[in-house]
Amino acid sequence: MGSPASSVDGFVREFLRELNFGQGVALTGSEVNDQYLALARTVRHYLMARWLETLRRQADTQSKGVAYLSAEYLLGRQLNNALLATGLTDIVKQGLAQCGIDLADLRAQEVEPGLGNGGLGRLAACFIDSLATMSVPCIGYGIRYEYGIFRQTFVDGRQVEQPDSWLALGAPWEFPHPEAAQTVHFGGRTETYDDEGVERSRWIPAWNVQAVPYNYMVPGYQNGRVNTLRLWRAVATDAFDLRIFNSGDYEEAVRAQTFAENISKVLYPEDSTPQGKELRLQQQYFFVAASIANFLDDVLPEGFDLARLPERIIFQLNDTHPVIAVPELMRVLVDERKMDWDDAWAITQKCFAYTCHTLLPEALEVWPVALLGKLLPRHLEIIYRINDEFLEAVRERFGDDELRIRRMSIIAEHPERAVRMAYLATVAGAKVNGVAELHSQLLRDKVLPDFDEFYPGKFTNVTNGITPRRFVRLANPALSELITDAVGVGWITDLERLRELEPFAEDEDFRLRFREVKAHNKRRLNGVLQQRDGLSVGDDHMLDVMVKRLHEYKRQLLKVLHIVTLYDRISTGELDPADVTPRTFVFGAKAAPGYKMAKEIIHLINAVGTVVNADPKVQDRINVLFPPNYNVTLAEKLIPAADLSEQISLAGKEASGTGNMKFALNGALTIGTDDGANVEIRQLVGDEHFFLFGMLEPEVEALAAKGYVPSSFYEADPNLRRAIDLISSGAFSGGDKTTFEPVVANLLYEDRFMVLADYASYLEAQEKVDAAYADQEAWTRSAILNVARSGYFSSDRSMRDYIDRIWHTPPTF
Ligand code: 26V
């Protein structure tokens, strides 16, 4: 299959053909959505030959690849990325112009697939981009949620969730393959039987669903490679409906169908506390079972000797969500392929690796034994046996140290019997990694110390990264051009080349151009915010941005206290407005719908914004913007415009952060704690170009050990007292003193994340920010150095680290 001619005329022909024959409309009178769909299909034609070629060569070479198992992929819009990958942007722009169409209008038409909550899902998307660009064989496996992360709106400042119907206007990037569906079983019971003298177990499931694969292209950056992302959709099986249908109960048949199809209906927005919901476990097993079956049955050649499985694949477990894959592979090898248990276990231990993405103990998934036994009885038996053998090995090594045995058991006994999925992953995984140096260290020292002792060499670090294609080249064309002018285009696939920018920090003309880029990006942001939400950023304002999921540990409240303090000081006349650096504070954050405190905090941010923005005394000095529905698309506009990046989690709580990297790479300076990847950012960009504040992790531990009393900080610090009292007074709630009582009470009497303890230090650091910003030449110098020294945070580097330390999957063709 030849690709369409790469000329403007060739493109126009293809595009009109898609519009006419694909969409069934003429150019004249066609809607923007028709044009967008036709364009998307045209562009995917250009990728098709490469995709087929990649698959063909992969089948020929049979080299080792990665199966990335992730419940989330936060992909962002596809069109622009596909255009960049193919190098077609200019041709398409010109061709569309000939048709009287502005490419920008069609880009804006795309609804991003929001199939993830935040950092973990976006990381998966960055990783598969890098692997394709580096020509490493990879299949991403996940779930094709019909509804992704909810669309956020505000009503009277409170979050209201709306379903995200990302498929409603058409899904031009996906390729459904119903003929390749896998059957996934659930429920029922197990039994043993005699298999020619060998006692074996088998699972007699009670019900099943079909898993239909939807394939998506993952194009490498201008390298001719296209990898595959395979997302599964749950569809009721014929057998399933028919049985009931034949019984004459039509209503029940339809209900059964709905029940089955619920499995891939909606992404769980709950990252506040993992919900022990049966449907979530169904989702996890659903995609993992389909993926393993797909790999073994359809990807591997027929008759492949499974003893050699580790030579062909490594299943990377993106957090605990896919960990049920471990007993599933064991079940397939032992029960279905009749392999000896020990052989199967040896293979399994080579085929999995596990990435942990959190440190918060409450975020580590556990599944009640009762639930697992009901839904996956055979898997529970397998887990028990894995645990028995593991604990036996622990006993052999450490003797009958019952406390240790209880600590290390994959099965927790309290508060109910439950499977600790992180432990299962650690026992089964060839490697276990954290996502930034500090996180990996704490993981070994605080979360899994017994396992670190038991398995020397199993734990490792791979610091997260972000794709420079989407987050610099596409999101920030103005900066990209400036960089390319200075150092050539090589940086797009070799981000360490940004180092070559360092000398330009001393070049006055370059600094001027750099500032022009920021100014341009602010104007561009203004256009977007204006159109989207009727908001705008003051021209001469410092843009101070905090975008990330709303969590107490991330401490949006600390940012609020800073704003309230500034507001209070200006409006009481303590601060002369003329002495205040004009700033626009921007928040972007979704709260899990069931996370009450997070929603209260959103309400407070909006309430403070409403008062501050309306007060003539501070109006042109400080502004607070909270555009609703922060997503990848908005991030791509917001981050390039930012001057200051807020990374203010309590030290030891943010595993890595990846937003922090995106800001630094786009020339924002960071105000941040010594947490997650901030530590490495600061080391690389240099202390003088980073605003550090707050307790260090050991100090946090010490304070917790001695007993943290938040109110003592309130009593001791008049600024803090004034800020909190102002919130309590009803100043942001129309005089109602009860509105924010829960937030204030939380701060004063619980404050799990020590906001009050870090407040003074934060304010001090913010004053340094103001002082630094006053010297625009010095600030620009620092911003340029942030860009120049952040090349390490390319996800290409992360992928190299995974390949070297964990996967051993060399690039192919
Ligand atoms: C977070 C939390 C925090 C509040 C308490 C309960 C809870 C439950 C789940 C989670 C999400 C954990 C998984 C996750 O999204 N981790 C994020 O992964 C990113 C990519 O590695 C990393 O940059 C973020 O720091 C980390 O929070």
CSV table of N, CA and C in Angstrom, one decimal, residues 639-740:
chain,number,residue,atom,x,y,z
A,639,ILE,N,0.9,26.2,30.2
A,639,ILE,CA,2.3,26.0,30.7
A,639,ILE,C,3.3,26.9,29.9
A,640,PRO,N,3.2,27.0,28.6
A,640,PRO,CA,4.1,27.9,27.9
A,640,PRO,C,4.0,29.3,28.2
A,641,ALA,N,2.9,29.7,28.8
A,641,ALA,CA,2.7,31.2,29.2
A,641,ALA,C,3.2,31.5,30.6
A,642,ALA,N,3.5,30.5,31.4
A,642,ALA,CA,3.7,30.7,32.8
A,642,ALA,C,5.1,31.2,33.1
A,643,ASP,N,5.1,32.1,34.1
A,643,ASP,CA,6.4,32.6,34.6
A,643,ASP,C,6.8,31.8,35.9
A,644,LEU,N,5.8,31.4,36.7
A,644,LEU,CA,6.2,30.8,38.0
A,644,LEU,C,5.3,29.5,38.1
A,645,SER,N,6.0,28.4,38.4
A,645,SER,CA,5.4,27.1,38.6
A,645,SER,C,5.4,26.8,40.1
A,646,GLU,N,4.2,26.4,40.5
A,646,GLU,CA,3.9,26.1,41.9
A,646,GLU,C,4.0,24.6,42.2
A,647,GLN,N,5.0,24.2,42.9
A,647,GLN,CA,5.2,22.7,43.2
A,647,GLN,C,5.4,22.6,44.7
A,648,ILE,N,4.3,22.7,45.4
A,648,ILE,CA,4.4,23.0,46.8
A,648,ILE,C,3.9,21.9,47.8
A,649,SER,N,3.9,20.7,47.3
A,649,SER,CA,3.5,19.5,48.2
A,649,SER,C,4.3,19.4,49.4
A,650,LEU,N,3.8,18.8,50.4
A,650,LEU,CA,4.6,18.5,51.6
A,650,LEU,C,5.7,17.5,51.3
A,651,ALA,N,6.9,17.9,51.7
A,651,ALA,CA,8.1,17.0,51.3
A,651,ALA,C,7.8,15.6,51.7
A,652,GLY,N,8.0,14.7,50.8
A,652,GLY,CA,7.8,13.2,51.0
A,652,GLY,C,6.5,12.7,50.5
A,653,LYS,N,5.7,13.6,50.0
A,653,LYS,CA,4.3,13.1,49.6
A,653,LYS,C,4.1,13.0,48.1
A,654,GLU,N,4.7,13.9,47.3
A,654,GLU,CA,4.5,13.9,45.9
A,654,GLU,C,5.6,12.9,45.3
A,655,ALA,N,5.1,11.8,44.7
A,655,ALA,CA,6.1,10.8,44.2
A,655,ALA,C,7.1,11.4,43.3
A,656,SER,N,6.6,12.1,42.3
A,656,SER,CA,7.5,12.8,41.3
A,656,SER,C,7.0,14.1,40.9
A,657,GLY,N,5.8,14.1,40.4
A,657,GLY,CA,5.3,15.3,39.7
A,657,GLY,C,5.9,15.2,38.2
A,658,THR,N,5.1,15.7,37.3
A,658,THR,CA,5.6,15.8,35.9
A,658,THR,C,5.2,17.1,35.4
A,659,GLY,N,4.2,17.8,35.9
A,659,GLY,CA,3.9,19.2,35.6
A,659,GLY,C,5.1,20.0,35.9
A,660,ASN,N,5.8,19.8,37.0
A,660,ASN,CA,7.0,20.5,37.4
A,660,ASN,C,8.0,20.5,36.2
A,661,MET,N,8.2,19.4,35.6
A,661,MET,CA,9.1,19.3,34.5
A,661,MET,C,8.7,20.1,33.2
A,662,LYS,N,7.3,20.0,33.0
A,662,LYS,CA,6.8,20.7,31.8
A,662,LYS,C,7.0,22.2,31.9
A,663,PHE,N,6.8,22.7,33.1
A,663,PHE,CA,7.0,24.2,33.4
A,663,PHE,C,8.5,24.6,33.2
A,664,ALA,N,9.4,23.8,33.8
A,664,ALA,CA,10.8,24.2,33.7
A,664,ALA,C,11.3,24.2,32.3
A,665,LEU,N,10.8,23.2,31.5
A,665,LEU,CA,11.2,23.1,30.1
A,665,LEU,C,10.6,24.2,29.2
A,666,ASN,N,9.6,24.8,29.8
A,666,ASN,CA,9.0,25.9,29.0
A,666,ASN,C,9.4,27.3,29.6
A,667,GLY,N,10.4,27.3,30.4
A,667,GLY,CA,11.0,28.5,30.9
A,667,GLY,C,10.3,29.2,32.0
A,668,ALA,N,9.5,28.4,32.8
A,668,ALA,CA,9.0,29.0,34.1
A,668,ALA,C,10.0,28.7,35.2
A,669,LEU,N,10.1,29.5,36.2
A,669,LEU,CA,10.9,29.2,37.4
A,669,LEU,C,10.0,28.5,38.4
A,670,THR,N,10.6,27.7,39.2
A,670,THR,CA,9.8,26.9,40.2
A,670,THR,C,9.9,27.5,41.6
A,671,ILE,N,8.7,27.6,42.2
A,671,ILE,CA,8.8,27.7,43.7
A,671,ILE,C,8.3,26.4,44.2
A,672,GLY,N,9.2,25.8,45.0
A,672,GLY,CA,8.8,24.4,45.3
A,672,GLY,C,9.5,23.9,46.6
A,673,THR,N,8.9,22.8,47.1
A,673,THR,CA,9.5,22.1,48.2
A,673,THR,C,10.5,21.1,47.7
A,674,ASP,N,11.2,20.5,48.7
A,674,ASP,CA,12.2,19.5,48.4
A,674,ASP,C,11.5,18.2,48.3
A,675,ASP,N,10.7,18.0,47.2
A,675,ASP,CA,9.9,16.8,47.1
A,675,ASP,C,9.9,16.3,45.7
A,676,GLY,N,9.7,15.0,45.6
A,676,GLY,CA,9.5,14.4,44.2
A,676,GLY,C,10.7,14.8,43.3
A,677,ALA,N,10.3,15.0,42.1
A,677,ALA,CA,11.3,15.4,41.1
A,677,ALA,C,11.8,16.8,41.2
A,678,ASN,N,11.1,17.6,42.1
A,678,ASN,CA,11.6,18.9,42.3
A,678,ASN,C,13.1,18.9,42.8
A,679,VAL,N,13.4,17.9,43.6
A,679,VAL,CA,14.8,17.7,44.1
A,679,VAL,C,15.7,17.7,42.9
A,680,GLU,N,15.4,16.9,41.9
A,680,GLU,CA,16.3,16.7,40.8
A,680,GLU,C,16.3,18.0,39.9
A,681,ILE,N,15.1,18.6,39.8
A,681,ILE,CA,15.1,19.8,39.0
A,681,ILE,C,16.0,20.9,39.6
A,682,ARG,N,15.9,21.0,40.9
A,682,ARG,CA,16.7,22.0,41.6
A,682,ARG,C,18.2,21.7,41.4
A,683,GLN,N,18.5,20.5,41.6
A,683,GLN,CA,20.0,20.1,41.4
A,683,GLN,C,20.5,20.4,40.0
A,684,LEU,N,19.6,20.2,39.0
A,684,LEU,CA,20.1,20.4,37.7
A,684,LEU,C,20.1,21.9,37.3
A,685,VAL,N,19.0,22.6,37.6
A,685,VAL,CA,19.0,24.0,37.2
A,685,VAL,C,19.8,24.9,38.1
A,686,GLY,N,20.1,24.4,39.3
A,686,GLY,CA,20.9,25.2,40.2
A,686,GLY,C,20.1,26.0,41.2
A,687,ASP,N,20.5,26.0,42.4
A,687,ASP,CA,19.8,26.6,43.5
A,687,ASP,C,19.4,28.1,43.2
A,688,GLU,N,20.3,28.8,42.5
A,688,GLU,CA,20.0,30.2,42.3
A,688,GLU,C,18.8,30.4,41.4
A,689,HIS,N,18.4,29.4,40.7
A,689,HIS,CA,17.4,29.5,39.7
A,689,HIS,C,16.1,28.7,40.1
A,690,PHE,N,16.0,28.6,41.4
A,690,PHE,CA,14.8,27.7,41.9
A,690,PHE,C,14.5,28.3,43.3
A,691,PHE,N,13.2,28.5,43.6
A,691,PHE,CA,12.9,29.1,44.9
A,691,PHE,C,12.4,28.0,45.8
A,692,LEU,N,13.4,27.5,46.6
A,692,LEU,CA,13.1,26.4,47.5
A,692,LEU,C,12.5,27.0,48.8
A,693,PHE,N,11.6,26.2,49.4
A,693,PHE,CA,11.1,26.6,50.7
A,693,PHE,C,10.6,25.3,51.4
A,694,GLY,N,10.3,25.5,52.7
A,694,GLY,CA,9.6,24.4,53.4
A,694,GLY,C,10.5,23.4,54.1
A,695,MET,N,9.9,22.6,54.9
A,695,MET,CA,10.6,21.6,55.6
A,695,MET,C,11.2,20.5,54.6
A,696,LEU,N,12.3,19.9,55.0
A,696,LEU,CA,12.8,18.8,54.2
A,696,LEU,C,12.1,17.5,54.8
A,697,GLU,N,12.1,16.5,54.0
A,697,GLU,CA,11.4,15.3,54.4
A,697,GLU,C,11.8,14.8,55.8
A,698,PRO,N,13.1,14.7,56.2
A,698,PRO,CA,13.4,14.3,57.5
A,698,PRO,C,12.8,15.2,58.6
A,699,GLU,N,12.7,16.5,58.3
A,699,GLU,CA,12.1,17.5,59.2
A,699,GLU,C,10.6,17.2,59.4
A,700,VAL,N,10.0,16.9,58.3
A,700,VAL,CA,8.6,16.5,58.3
A,700,VAL,C,8.4,15.4,59.3
A,701,GLU,N,9.2,14.4,59.1
A,701,GLU,CA,9.1,13.1,59.9
A,701,GLU,C,9.3,13.5,61.4
A,702,ALA,N,10.3,14.3,61.6
A,702,ALA,CA,10.7,14.7,63.0
A,702,ALA,C,9.5,15.4,63.7
A,703,LEU,N,8.9,16.4,62.9
A,703,LEU,CA,7.8,17.1,63.5
A,703,LEU,C,6.6,16.2,63.7
A,704,ALA,N,6.4,15.3,62.8
A,704,ALA,CA,5.3,14.4,63.0
A,704,ALA,C,5.5,13.5,64.3
A,705,ALA,N,6.8,13.1,64.4
A,705,ALA,CA,7.1,12.2,65.6
A,705,ALA,C,6.9,12.9,66.9
A,706,LYS,N,7.3,14.2,66.9
A,706,LYS,CA,7.2,14.9,68.1
A,706,LYS,C,5.7,15.4,68.4
A,707,GLY,N,4.9,15.3,67.4
A,707,GLY,CA,3.5,15.7,67.6
A,707,GLY,C,3.3,17.1,67.0
A,708,TYR,N,2.6,17.1,65.8
A,708,TYR,CA,2.4,18.4,65.1
A,708,TYR,C,1.1,19.0,65.6
A,709,VAL,N,1.3,20.3,66.1
A,709,VAL,CA,0.1,21.0,66.6
A,709,VAL,C,-0.1,22.2,65.7
A,710,PRO,N,-0.9,22.1,64.7
A,710,PRO,CA,-1.1,23.2,63.7
A,710,PRO,C,-1.4,24.6,64.4
A,711,SER,N,-2.3,24.5,65.4
A,711,SER,CA,-2.8,25.7,66.0
A,711,SER,C,-1.6,26.5,66.6
A,712,SER,N,-0.5,25.8,67.0
A,712,SER,CA,0.6,26.6,67.6
A,712,SER,C,1.2,27.5,66.5
A,713,PHE,N,1.2,27.1,65.3
A,713,PHE,CA,1.7,28.0,64.2
A,713,PHE,C,0.7,29.1,64.0
A,714,TYR,N,-0.5,28.8,64.1
A,714,TYR,CA,-1.6,29.9,64.0
A,714,TYR,C,-1.4,30.9,65.1
A,715,GLU,N,-1.2,30.5,66.3
A,715,GLU,CA,-1.0,31.4,67.4
A,715,GLU,C,0.2,32.2,67.2
A,716,ALA,N,1.3,31.6,66.7
A,716,ALA,CA,2.6,32.3,66.7
A,716,ALA,C,2.8,33.3,65.6
A,717,ASP,N,2.0,33.2,64.5
A,717,ASP,CA,2.3,33.9,63.3
A,717,ASP,C,1.1,34.9,63.0
A,718,PRO,N,1.3,36.2,63.2
A,718,PRO,CA,0.2,37.1,63.0
A,718,PRO,C,-0.3,37.2,61.6
A,719,ASN,N,0.6,37.0,60.6
A,719,ASN,CA,0.1,37.0,59.2
A,719,ASN,C,-0.8,35.8,59.0
A,720,LEU,N,-0.4,34.7,59.5
A,720,LEU,CA,-1.1,33.5,59.3
A,720,LEU,C,-2.5,33.6,60.0
A,721,ARG,N,-2.5,34.1,61.2
A,721,ARG,CA,-3.7,34.3,61.9
A,721,ARG,C,-4.7,35.2,61.1
A,722,ARG,N,-4.1,36.3,60.6
A,722,ARG,CA,-5.0,37.2,59.9
A,722,ARG,C,-5.6,36.5,58.7
A,723,ALA,N,-4.8,35.8,58.0
A,723,ALA,CA,-5.3,35.1,56.7
A,723,ALA,C,-6.4,34.2,57.1
A,724,ILE,N,-6.2,33.3,58.1
A,724,ILE,CA,-7.2,32.3,58.5
A,724,ILE,C,-8.4,33.0,59.0
A,725,ASP,N,-8.2,34.0,59.9
A,725,ASP,CA,-9.3,34.8,60.5
A,725,ASP,C,-10.2,35.4,59.4
A,726,LEU,N,-9.5,35.9,58.3
A,726,LEU,CA,-10.3,36.6,57.3
A,726,LEU,C,-11.2,35.6,56.6
A,727,ILE,N,-10.7,34.4,56.4
A,727,ILE,CA,-11.5,33.3,55.8
A,727,ILE,C,-12.7,33.0,56.7
A,728,SER,N,-12.4,32.9,58.0
A,728,SER,CA,-13.4,32.5,59.0
A,728,SER,C,-14.5,33.6,59.1
A,729,SER,N,-14.0,34.9,58.9
A,729,SER,CA,-14.9,36.0,59.1
A,729,SER,C,-16.1,36.1,58.1
A,730,GLY,N,-16.0,35.3,57.1
A,730,GLY,CA,-17.0,35.3,56.1
A,730,GLY,C,-16.7,36.3,55.0
A,731,ALA,N,-15.5,36.8,55.0
A,731,ALA,CA,-15.1,37.8,54.0
A,731,ALA,C,-15.2,37.3,52.5
A,732,PHE,N,-15.1,36.0,52.4
A,732,PHE,CA,-15.2,35.4,51.1
A,732,PHE,C,-16.5,34.6,50.8
A,733,SER,N,-17.4,34.8,51.8
A,733,SER,CA,-18.7,34.0,51.7
A,733,SER,C,-19.8,34.9,52.1
A,734,GLY,N,-19.8,36.1,51.6
A,734,GLY,CA,-20.9,37.0,51.8
A,734,GLY,C,-21.3,37.2,53.3
A,735,GLY,N,-20.3,37.1,54.1
A,735,GLY,CA,-20.5,37.3,55.6
A,735,GLY,C,-20.9,36.0,56.3
A,736,ASP,N,-21.1,34.9,55.6
A,736,ASP,CA,-21.5,33.7,56.2
A,736,ASP,C,-20.2,33.0,56.8
A,737,LYS,N,-20.2,32.9,58.1
A,737,LYS,CA,-19.1,32.4,58.8
A,737,LYS,C,-19.0,30.9,58.8
A,738,THR,N,-20.1,30.2,58.4
A,738,THR,CA,-20.0,28.7,58.4
A,738,THR,C,-19.5,28.1,57.1
A,739,THR,N,-19.6,28.9,56.0
A,739,THR,CA,-19.3,28.3,54.7
A,739,THR,C,-17.9,27.5,54.7
A,740,PHE,N,-16.9,28.2,55.2
A,740,PHE,CA,-15.6,27.6,55.1
A,740,PHE,C,-15.1,27.0,56.4
